[in-house]
Amino acid sequence: MTPAINQCTHMCLFCWRYQGFTEKELKEFDNPKYILDKSIEAQRKLITGFKGDDRCDQIKWKEANNPNMVACSLSGEPTLYPKLGDFFNECHKRGMTTFLVTNGTNPEALANLDPLPTQLYVSIVAPNEEIYKKLCSPLISDGWDRINQTLELLPSLDTRTVIRHTLVQDWNMKDKYIGEYGRLDRKASPVFIEPKGYVFVGSSRKRMTLSNMPSHDAVRDFEHKLVDNLVYEFAMEKLASKVVLLTKKPNTARIVKQG
Ligand code: SF4
C-alpha cells in the first residue's frame, strides 16, 4: 500500500505506475487509522474471489484476510505523508511489522521518523548524478544531494536497513559504475544490499523497451562484481523476481528459491 498515491519527487523512467506525479507534497491527507483500516478492507476485497477456488489453501486465505505485515511502497513517495510515524505506530500497535521503501529524497522525514519501520529500503538506482537526472527525471533540483544525505543518515537509524539497486539494462548497470555504487553502499553501510532487475510491466512499458529488462544472470553478474568492492556476501536469490540479496553477516549456505 501507499499513503501517497500521486505524490513523488521523481518521474523514474522505469516506474511501473502511471505518472501524474505533479505534486511534491501532500496538502490534504487522511489519518493513519483510516488509511490502515481501508488498506485491510481493500486487501480483503482483492482476495475474496479466491476462496471458492479448489486450488486455494483455505488456511492461507484466512491468514491473508488478517495481514500482519504492511509494506509502504506501491506508488508515490511514502515519506511525503506527514503522519507516517503515527501510521507505523498504529500498525505496530496491531502487531504488524512494517516495511518502508523510499527513493531517499526526504532525509528530514527519515531523521524525524518515530517509530522507524521494521525494515527500511532506500532505492539507489543511479551510480552518479548524471545518470540519476536522466533515469529518475527528478522534480526537485537538489535530489542527488538529498539522496546522499539519506545515505549518510542511514548508519545512525536503529532499524534493519536495505539499499536496493533497481538495475535497468543499458542504463545503470554497466561495469564502469561498480566502483561508484560501492562508494554509495559503503556510505550507507546497510544491513542488506539488494540488486534487483527492472521488470517490463505496467506503465513503464511506455518509457522502456523489453531489452531494458536484464536477465537474472546479468543481475547476478552485477552482484559478483559489486561484492568484490564490499564486505558483503551473497545470502539468497530469487530467480522469478530477478533479485539477489547480500548481507554483512557471516554467510550461510547458498539458497536458491525458484518460486
Ligand atoms: S521514486 Fe518510485 S514512485 Fe517515484 S517515480 Fe520513481 S519508481 Fe515511481
Short mmCIF file of C-alpha atoms and ligand atoms in Angstrom, two decimals:
data_model
loop_
_atom_site.label_atom_id
_atom_site.label_comp_id
_atom_site.label_asym_id
_atom_site.label_seq_id
_atom_site.Cartn_x
_atom_site.Cartn_y
_atom_site.Cartn_z
CA MET A 1 0.00 0.00 0.00
CA THR A 2 0.98 3.65 -0.11
CA PRO A 3 -0.10 6.70 1.87
CA ALA A 4 0.97 8.95 -1.08
CA ILE A 5 -0.57 7.76 -4.35
CA ASN A 6 0.02 10.72 -6.65
CA GLN A 7 2.90 12.48 -4.97
CA CYS A 8 6.54 11.82 -5.78
CA THR A 9 9.77 13.77 -6.18
CA HIS A 10 10.78 11.64 -9.18
CA MET A 11 9.38 10.56 -12.54
CA CYS A 12 11.59 7.48 -12.97
CA LEU A 13 11.56 6.06 -16.48
CA PHE A 14 11.31 2.51 -15.07
CA CYS A 15 8.39 3.29 -12.71
CA TRP A 16 5.58 0.79 -13.08
CA ARG A 17 2.96 3.36 -12.20
CA TYR A 18 1.01 5.75 -14.32
CA GLN A 19 2.84 9.01 -13.73
CA GLY A 20 0.76 12.00 -12.88
CA PHE A 21 3.26 12.98 -10.20
CA THR A 22 2.86 16.72 -10.40
CA GLU A 23 2.56 17.14 -6.62
CA LYS A 24 5.68 17.10 -4.48
CA GLU A 25 3.79 17.35 -1.20
CA LEU A 26 0.56 16.11 0.33
CA LYS A 27 -1.71 19.02 1.08
CA GLU A 28 -4.75 17.02 2.14
CA PHE A 29 -4.27 13.69 3.83
CA ASP A 30 -6.22 11.05 5.74
CA ASN A 31 -5.50 9.96 9.28
CA PRO A 32 -3.36 6.84 9.89
CA LYS A 33 -6.14 4.69 11.39
CA TYR A 34 -8.44 5.38 8.45
CA ILE A 35 -5.69 4.51 5.93
CA LEU A 36 -4.85 1.25 7.71
CA ASP A 37 -8.50 0.20 8.11
CA LYS A 38 -9.18 0.93 4.45
CA SER A 39 -6.00 -0.87 3.32
CA ILE A 40 -7.07 -4.03 5.14
CA GLU A 41 -10.60 -3.67 3.74
CA ALA A 42 -9.16 -3.34 0.22
CA GLN A 43 -6.92 -6.40 0.75
CA ARG A 44 -9.95 -8.46 1.82
CA LYS A 45 -11.90 -7.31 -1.23
CA LEU A 46 -8.96 -8.09 -3.51
CA ILE A 47 -8.69 -11.72 -2.40
CA THR A 48 -12.35 -12.50 -1.81
CA GLY A 49 -12.80 -14.37 -5.13
CA PHE A 50 -10.02 -16.86 -4.37
CA LYS A 51 -11.96 -18.53 -1.55
CA GLY A 52 -14.16 -20.64 -3.85
CA ASP A 53 -11.24 -21.89 -5.96
CA ASP A 54 -10.36 -25.53 -5.21
CA ARG A 55 -6.66 -24.72 -5.62
CA CYS A 56 -6.82 -22.14 -2.82
CA ASP A 57 -5.36 -23.15 0.55
CA GLN A 58 -8.14 -22.13 2.95
CA ILE A 59 -5.74 -21.64 5.88
CA LYS A 60 -3.62 -19.25 3.85
CA TRP A 61 -6.72 -17.47 2.58
CA LYS A 62 -7.89 -16.89 6.16
CA GLU A 63 -4.43 -15.62 7.13
CA ALA A 64 -4.40 -13.25 4.16
CA ASN A 65 -7.61 -11.69 5.47
CA ASN A 66 -5.72 -10.54 8.54
CA PRO A 67 -2.38 -9.26 7.20
CA ASN A 68 0.41 -8.96 9.74
CA MET A 69 2.87 -7.07 7.53
CA VAL A 70 2.42 -3.70 5.87
CA ALA A 71 4.70 -2.60 3.01
CA CYS A 72 4.60 1.13 2.23
CA SER A 73 5.71 1.20 -1.38
CA LEU A 74 3.47 0.59 -4.42
CA SER A 75 3.24 4.14 -5.82
CA GLY A 76 4.44 7.63 -4.96
CA GLU A 77 6.95 8.56 -2.26
CA PRO A 78 5.56 7.44 1.14
CA THR A 79 7.76 9.79 3.20
CA LEU A 80 5.77 12.73 1.82
CA TYR A 81 2.87 11.59 4.04
CA PRO A 82 3.32 13.81 7.13
CA LYS A 83 1.83 11.27 9.57
CA LEU A 84 4.00 8.31 8.58
CA GLY A 85 5.32 7.81 12.15
CA ASP A 86 1.77 7.74 13.53
CA PHE A 87 0.85 5.30 10.79
CA PHE A 88 3.68 2.93 11.75
CA ASN A 89 2.68 3.31 15.38
CA GLU A 90 -0.87 2.24 14.50
CA CYS A 91 0.49 -0.79 12.58
CA HIS A 92 2.84 -1.82 15.40
CA LYS A 93 0.01 -1.45 17.98
CA ARG A 94 -1.93 -4.02 15.95
CA GLY A 95 1.02 -6.42 15.95
CA MET A 96 2.02 -5.74 12.35
CA THR A 97 5.55 -5.38 11.05
CA THR A 98 6.24 -2.52 8.66
CA PHE A 99 8.34 -2.04 5.52
CA LEU A 100 9.09 1.33 4.01
CA VAL A 101 10.53 1.80 0.52
CA THR A 102 11.77 5.33 -0.15
CA ASN A 103 13.59 6.99 -3.02
CA GLY A 104 15.83 8.71 -0.45
CA THR A 105 14.98 12.32 -1.32
CA ASN A 106 13.43 13.11 2.05
CA PRO A 107 16.22 12.75 4.68
CA GLU A 108 14.45 15.08 7.14
CA ALA A 109 11.40 12.79 7.23
CA LEU A 110 13.61 9.77 7.94
CA ALA A 111 15.64 11.59 10.60
CA ASN A 112 12.43 12.50 12.45
CA LEU A 113 10.51 9.29 11.86
CA ASP A 114 9.24 7.83 15.12
CA PRO A 115 8.86 4.92 15.28
CA LEU A 116 11.02 3.71 12.44
CA PRO A 117 9.65 0.89 10.27
CA THR A 118 10.75 -2.68 10.95
CA GLN A 119 12.69 -2.60 7.69
CA LEU A 120 13.76 0.46 5.70
CA TYR A 121 14.57 0.21 1.99
CA VAL A 122 16.32 3.05 0.19
CA SER A 123 16.35 2.72 -3.59
CA ILE A 124 19.66 3.79 -5.10
CA VAL A 125 19.09 3.48 -8.81
CA ALA A 126 21.94 5.56 -10.19
CA PRO A 127 25.71 5.46 -9.60
CA ASN A 128 26.11 9.22 -10.10
CA GLU A 129 24.20 12.45 -10.56
CA GLU A 130 24.34 12.38 -14.35
CA ILE A 131 22.59 9.01 -14.64
CA TYR A 132 20.27 9.99 -11.77
CA LYS A 133 18.99 13.04 -13.64
CA LYS A 134 18.43 11.10 -16.86
CA LEU A 135 16.85 7.98 -15.34
CA CYS A 136 14.85 9.44 -12.44
CA SER A 137 13.77 12.74 -14.05
CA PRO A 138 13.67 14.39 -10.62
CA LEU A 139 11.07 17.08 -9.98
CA ILE A 140 13.37 18.70 -7.42
CA SER A 141 16.70 20.38 -8.19
CA ASP A 142 18.71 19.01 -5.24
CA GLY A 143 17.56 15.38 -5.34
CA TRP A 144 21.04 13.85 -5.63
CA ASP A 145 22.36 15.85 -2.65
CA ARG A 146 19.32 14.83 -0.62
CA ILE A 147 19.83 11.14 -1.50
CA ASN A 148 23.43 11.40 -0.33
CA GLN A 149 22.25 12.97 2.95
CA THR A 150 19.97 9.95 3.39
CA LEU A 151 22.89 7.58 2.79
CA GLU A 152 24.92 9.39 5.46
CA LEU A 153 22.00 9.21 7.87
CA LEU A 154 21.33 5.51 7.40
CA PRO A 155 24.01 4.07 9.76
CA SER A 156 22.50 6.08 12.66
CA LEU A 157 18.99 4.67 12.20
CA ASP A 158 18.19 1.89 14.63
CA THR A 159 16.37 -0.46 12.29
CA ARG A 160 17.04 -3.06 9.61
CA THR A 161 18.27 -1.15 6.56
CA VAL A 162 18.44 -2.18 2.91
CA ILE A 163 19.90 -0.49 -0.15
CA ARG A 164 18.04 -1.60 -3.24
CA HIS A 165 19.65 -1.17 -6.65
CA THR A 166 16.98 -1.40 -9.34
CA LEU A 167 19.01 -2.39 -12.40
CA VAL A 168 17.99 -1.31 -15.89
CA GLN A 169 19.90 -2.83 -18.81
CA ASP A 170 21.84 -0.26 -20.87
CA TRP A 171 21.19 2.41 -18.26
CA ASN A 172 22.65 1.92 -14.82
CA MET A 173 24.36 -1.48 -14.60
CA LYS A 174 27.50 -1.04 -16.69
CA ASP A 175 30.77 -2.38 -15.26
CA LYS A 176 32.24 1.13 -15.07
CA TYR A 177 29.63 2.07 -12.44
CA ILE A 178 30.50 -0.67 -9.92
CA GLY A 179 33.06 1.48 -8.07
CA GLU A 180 30.59 4.35 -7.68
CA TYR A 181 27.86 2.04 -6.39
CA GLY A 182 30.38 0.59 -3.95
CA ARG A 183 31.18 4.05 -2.57
CA LEU A 184 27.47 4.85 -2.10
CA ASP A 185 26.85 1.49 -0.40
CA ARG A 186 29.82 1.94 1.95
CA LYS A 187 28.46 5.34 2.98
CA ALA A 188 25.08 3.84 3.91
CA SER A 189 26.51 0.65 5.44
CA PRO A 190 23.11 -1.10 5.31
CA VAL A 191 22.31 -4.48 6.81
CA PHE A 192 21.41 -5.77 3.33
CA ILE A 193 22.08 -4.80 -0.28
CA GLU A 194 19.58 -5.94 -2.86
CA PRO A 195 20.41 -5.74 -6.59
CA LYS A 196 17.13 -6.27 -8.41
CA GLY A 197 16.36 -6.34 -12.12
CA TYR A 198 13.86 -3.94 -13.63
CA VAL A 199 10.76 -5.72 -14.92
CA PHE A 200 9.00 -4.56 -18.09
CA VAL A 201 5.44 -4.19 -16.74
CA GLY A 202 2.78 -1.55 -16.14
CA SER A 203 3.20 1.99 -17.40
CA SER A 204 6.98 1.58 -17.63
CA ARG A 205 6.32 -0.16 -20.98
CA LYS A 206 5.57 3.27 -22.43
CA ARG A 207 9.05 4.54 -21.44
CA MET A 208 11.27 1.46 -21.65
CA THR A 209 11.66 -1.47 -24.03
CA LEU A 210 11.80 -5.19 -23.31
CA SER A 211 15.57 -5.08 -23.85
CA ASN A 212 15.94 -2.85 -20.77
CA MET A 213 14.91 -5.82 -18.60
CA PRO A 214 18.10 -7.62 -17.51
CA SER A 215 18.28 -11.39 -17.19
CA HIS A 216 18.77 -12.88 -13.75
CA ASP A 217 22.27 -13.87 -14.87
CA ALA A 218 23.07 -10.22 -15.63
CA VAL A 219 21.83 -9.21 -12.16
CA ARG A 220 23.96 -11.95 -10.61
CA ASP A 221 26.97 -10.82 -12.65
CA PHE A 222 26.48 -7.27 -11.32
CA GLU A 223 26.23 -8.69 -7.79
CA HIS A 224 29.51 -10.66 -8.21
CA LYS A 225 31.35 -7.51 -9.29
CA LEU A 226 29.77 -5.33 -6.61
CA VAL A 227 30.56 -7.79 -3.85
CA ASP A 228 34.27 -7.64 -4.79
CA ASN A 229 34.18 -3.98 -3.73
CA LEU A 230 32.42 -4.56 -0.41
CA VAL A 231 32.45 -6.54 2.82
CA TYR A 232 29.14 -8.14 1.94
CA GLU A 233 28.38 -11.70 0.96
CA PHE A 234 25.78 -13.48 -1.08
CA ALA A 235 22.86 -14.63 1.10
CA MET A 236 19.99 -15.57 -1.17
CA GLU A 237 18.45 -15.09 -4.59
CA LYS A 238 15.04 -15.43 -6.18
CA LEU A 239 15.06 -16.08 -9.89
CA ALA A 240 11.48 -15.09 -10.71
CA SER A 241 12.00 -11.69 -9.10
CA LYS A 242 15.48 -11.21 -10.63
CA VAL A 243 16.76 -10.36 -7.17
CA VAL A 244 19.91 -11.18 -5.21
CA LEU A 245 20.35 -10.46 -1.52
CA LEU A 246 23.70 -9.56 0.02
CA THR A 247 24.31 -9.44 3.73
CA LYS A 248 27.07 -8.25 6.04
CA LYS A 249 26.68 -11.27 8.29
CA PRO A 250 28.85 -14.38 8.01
CA ASN A 251 27.41 -16.25 5.13
CA THR A 252 25.04 -19.16 5.33
CA ALA A 253 24.51 -21.83 2.72
CA ARG A 254 23.64 -20.64 -0.76
CA ILE A 255 19.86 -20.87 -1.06
CA VAL A 256 18.10 -20.57 -4.40
CA LYS A 257 14.34 -20.01 -4.49
CA GLN A 258 12.69 -20.84 -7.77
CA GLY A 259 9.23 -19.57 -6.89
S1 SF4 B 1 10.55 7.08 -6.92
FE1 SF4 B 1 9.27 5.25 -7.07
S2 SF4 B 1 7.16 6.01 -7.27
FE2 SF4 B 1 8.54 7.76 -7.68
S3 SF4 B 1 8.72 7.75 -9.91
FE3 SF4 B 1 10.45 6.57 -9.09
S4 SF4 B 1 9.77 4.42 -9.10
FE4 SF4 B 1 7.93 5.73 -9.35
#
